[in-house]
Tab-separated table of C-alpha atoms in Angstrom:
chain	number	residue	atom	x	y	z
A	334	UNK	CA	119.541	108.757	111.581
A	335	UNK	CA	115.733	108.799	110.404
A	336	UNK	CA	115.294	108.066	107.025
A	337	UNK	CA	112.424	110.211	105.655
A	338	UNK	CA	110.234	108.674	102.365
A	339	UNK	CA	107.255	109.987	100.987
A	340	UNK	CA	104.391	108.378	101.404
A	341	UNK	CA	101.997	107.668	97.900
A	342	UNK	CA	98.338	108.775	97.346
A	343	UNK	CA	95.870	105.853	98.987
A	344	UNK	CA	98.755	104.877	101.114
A	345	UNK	CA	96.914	103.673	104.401
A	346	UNK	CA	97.656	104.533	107.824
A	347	UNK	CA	97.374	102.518	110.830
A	348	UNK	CA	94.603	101.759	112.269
A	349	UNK	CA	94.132	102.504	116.472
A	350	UNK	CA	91.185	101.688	117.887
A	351	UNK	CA	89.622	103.446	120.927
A	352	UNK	CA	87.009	102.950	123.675
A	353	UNK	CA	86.469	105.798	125.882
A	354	UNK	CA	85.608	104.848	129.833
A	355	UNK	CA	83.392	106.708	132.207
A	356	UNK	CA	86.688	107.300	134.274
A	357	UNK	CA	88.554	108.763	131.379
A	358	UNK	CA	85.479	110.687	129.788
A	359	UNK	CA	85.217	112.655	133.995
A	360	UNK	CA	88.676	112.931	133.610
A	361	UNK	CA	89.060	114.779	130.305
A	362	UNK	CA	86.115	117.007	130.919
A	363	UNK	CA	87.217	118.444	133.954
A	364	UNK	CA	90.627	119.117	132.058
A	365	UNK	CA	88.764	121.340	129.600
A	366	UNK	CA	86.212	122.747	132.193
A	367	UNK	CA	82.841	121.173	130.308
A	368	UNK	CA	80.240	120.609	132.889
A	369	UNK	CA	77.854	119.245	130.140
A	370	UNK	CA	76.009	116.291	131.869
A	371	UNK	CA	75.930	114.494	129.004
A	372	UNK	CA	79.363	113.474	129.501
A	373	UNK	CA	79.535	111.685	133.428
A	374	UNK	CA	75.406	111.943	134.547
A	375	UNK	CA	73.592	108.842	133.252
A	376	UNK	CA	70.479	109.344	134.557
A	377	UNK	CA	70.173	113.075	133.457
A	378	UNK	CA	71.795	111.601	129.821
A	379	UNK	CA	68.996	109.330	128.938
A	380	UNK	CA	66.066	111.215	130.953
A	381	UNK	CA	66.620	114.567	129.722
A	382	UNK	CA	68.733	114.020	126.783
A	383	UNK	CA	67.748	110.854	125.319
A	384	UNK	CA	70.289	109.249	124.859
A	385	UNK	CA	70.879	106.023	125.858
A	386	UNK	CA	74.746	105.992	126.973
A	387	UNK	CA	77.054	108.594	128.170
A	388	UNK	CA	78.675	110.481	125.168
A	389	UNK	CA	81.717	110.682	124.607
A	390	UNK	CA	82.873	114.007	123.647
A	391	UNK	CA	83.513	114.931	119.971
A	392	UNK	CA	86.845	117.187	121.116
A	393	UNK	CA	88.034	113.806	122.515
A	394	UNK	CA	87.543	111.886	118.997
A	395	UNK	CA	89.202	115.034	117.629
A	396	UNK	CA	92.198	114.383	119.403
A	397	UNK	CA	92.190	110.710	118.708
A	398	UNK	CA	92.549	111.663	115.565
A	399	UNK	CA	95.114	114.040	115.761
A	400	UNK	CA	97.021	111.213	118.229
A	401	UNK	CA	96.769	109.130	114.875
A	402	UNK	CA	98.153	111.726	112.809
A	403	UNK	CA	101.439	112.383	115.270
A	404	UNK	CA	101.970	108.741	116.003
A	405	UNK	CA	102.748	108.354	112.031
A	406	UNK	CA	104.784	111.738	111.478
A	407	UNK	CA	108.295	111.514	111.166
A	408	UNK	CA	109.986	113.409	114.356
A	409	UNK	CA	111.024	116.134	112.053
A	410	UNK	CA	107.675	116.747	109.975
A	411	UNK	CA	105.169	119.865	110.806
A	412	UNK	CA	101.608	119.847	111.409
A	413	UNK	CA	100.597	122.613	109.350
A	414	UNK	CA	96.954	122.240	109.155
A	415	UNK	CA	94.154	119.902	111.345
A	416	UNK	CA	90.621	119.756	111.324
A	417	UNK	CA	87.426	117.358	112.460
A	418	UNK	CA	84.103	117.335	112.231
A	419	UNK	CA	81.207	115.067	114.688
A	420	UNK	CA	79.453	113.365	112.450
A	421	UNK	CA	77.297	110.943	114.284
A	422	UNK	CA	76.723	110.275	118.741
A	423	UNK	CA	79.488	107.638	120.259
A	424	UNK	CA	79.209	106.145	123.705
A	425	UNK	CA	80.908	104.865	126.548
A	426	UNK	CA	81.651	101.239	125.512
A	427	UNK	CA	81.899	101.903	122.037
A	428	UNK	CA	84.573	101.104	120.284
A	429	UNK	CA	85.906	103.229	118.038
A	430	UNK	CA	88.612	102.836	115.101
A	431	UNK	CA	90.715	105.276	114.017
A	432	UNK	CA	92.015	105.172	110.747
A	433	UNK	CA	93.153	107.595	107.730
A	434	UNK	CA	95.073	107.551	104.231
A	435	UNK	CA	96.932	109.968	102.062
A	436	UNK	CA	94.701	111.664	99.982
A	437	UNK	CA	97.870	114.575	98.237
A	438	UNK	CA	101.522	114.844	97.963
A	439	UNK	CA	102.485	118.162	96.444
A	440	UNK	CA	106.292	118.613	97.248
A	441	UNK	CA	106.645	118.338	101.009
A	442	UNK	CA	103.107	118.608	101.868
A	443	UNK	CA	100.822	115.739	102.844
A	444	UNK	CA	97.356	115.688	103.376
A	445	UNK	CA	95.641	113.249	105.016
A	446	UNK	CA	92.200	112.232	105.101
A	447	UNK	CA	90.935	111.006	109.085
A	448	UNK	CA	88.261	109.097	110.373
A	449	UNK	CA	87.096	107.738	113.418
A	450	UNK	CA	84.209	104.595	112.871
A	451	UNK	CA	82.332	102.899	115.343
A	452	UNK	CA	81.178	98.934	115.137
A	453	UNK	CA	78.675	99.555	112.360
A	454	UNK	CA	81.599	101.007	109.924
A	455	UNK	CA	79.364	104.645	110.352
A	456	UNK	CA	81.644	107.866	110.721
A	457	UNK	CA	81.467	109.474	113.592
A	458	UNK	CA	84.374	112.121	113.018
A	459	UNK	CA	85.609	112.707	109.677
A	460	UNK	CA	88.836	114.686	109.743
A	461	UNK	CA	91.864	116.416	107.330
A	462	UNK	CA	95.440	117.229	108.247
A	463	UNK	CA	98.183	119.029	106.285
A	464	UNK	CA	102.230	118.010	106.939
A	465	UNK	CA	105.207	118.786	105.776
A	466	UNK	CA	107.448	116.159	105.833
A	467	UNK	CA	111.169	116.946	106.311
A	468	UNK	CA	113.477	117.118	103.617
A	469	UNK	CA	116.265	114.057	104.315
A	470	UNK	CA	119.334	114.609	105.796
């Protein structure tokens, strides 16, 4: 049996840290149909675009941040509420740490406060969720 505990305002949650590939970057565009060059075409990246590494999508850092949140739920507890926002370019080779704390506890909701930093400690997706966290059993 799972025993369920309510976490404190500032509690910390662990960190993961992430460095997308060009492999997985192809990969997870063509799962969401985004041709954007940006993404798998070097050349056209820094010619056109100026950039000087492949980018690594901001829906991806979105959902490394939402793989944070579910990795430290309870099995029981509900996503009620997530959101991100790109703050700042990442690359391929970055890498990127994802990291969050409790910000409210109000009865069984949670909030958390999300974000994803890259080597310089600079945000490059900031990001909120809302839980409920099961009542014990």
């Amino acid at each position: 049996m799972l025993e369920t505990h309510f976490p404190e305002v500032g509690q910390r949650l662990p960190e993961r840290h992430y460095s997308a590939g060009t492999v997985q970057l192809f990969l997870y565009n063509a799962a969401i149909w985004n041709p954007h060059r940006i993404h798998y075409d070097l050349p056209y990246t820094q010619q056109q675009e100026g950039h000087p590494g492949l980018l690594v999508d901001g829906p991806l850092q979105g959902d490394w941040l939402t793989q944070l949140v579910y990795d430290w739920m309870d099995e029981a507890d509900e996503l009620l509420a997530f959101s991100y926002s790109n703050r700042r370019a990442a690359y391929v080779g970055d890498e990127l740490v994802a990291g969050g704390e409790v910000s409210a506890v109000e009865g069984d909701r949670i909030t958390l406060k999300l974000q994803l930093l890259n080597a310089h400690g600079q945000a490059t997706t900031l990001g909120q969720a809302t839980l409920r966290r099961a009542a014990p059993r």
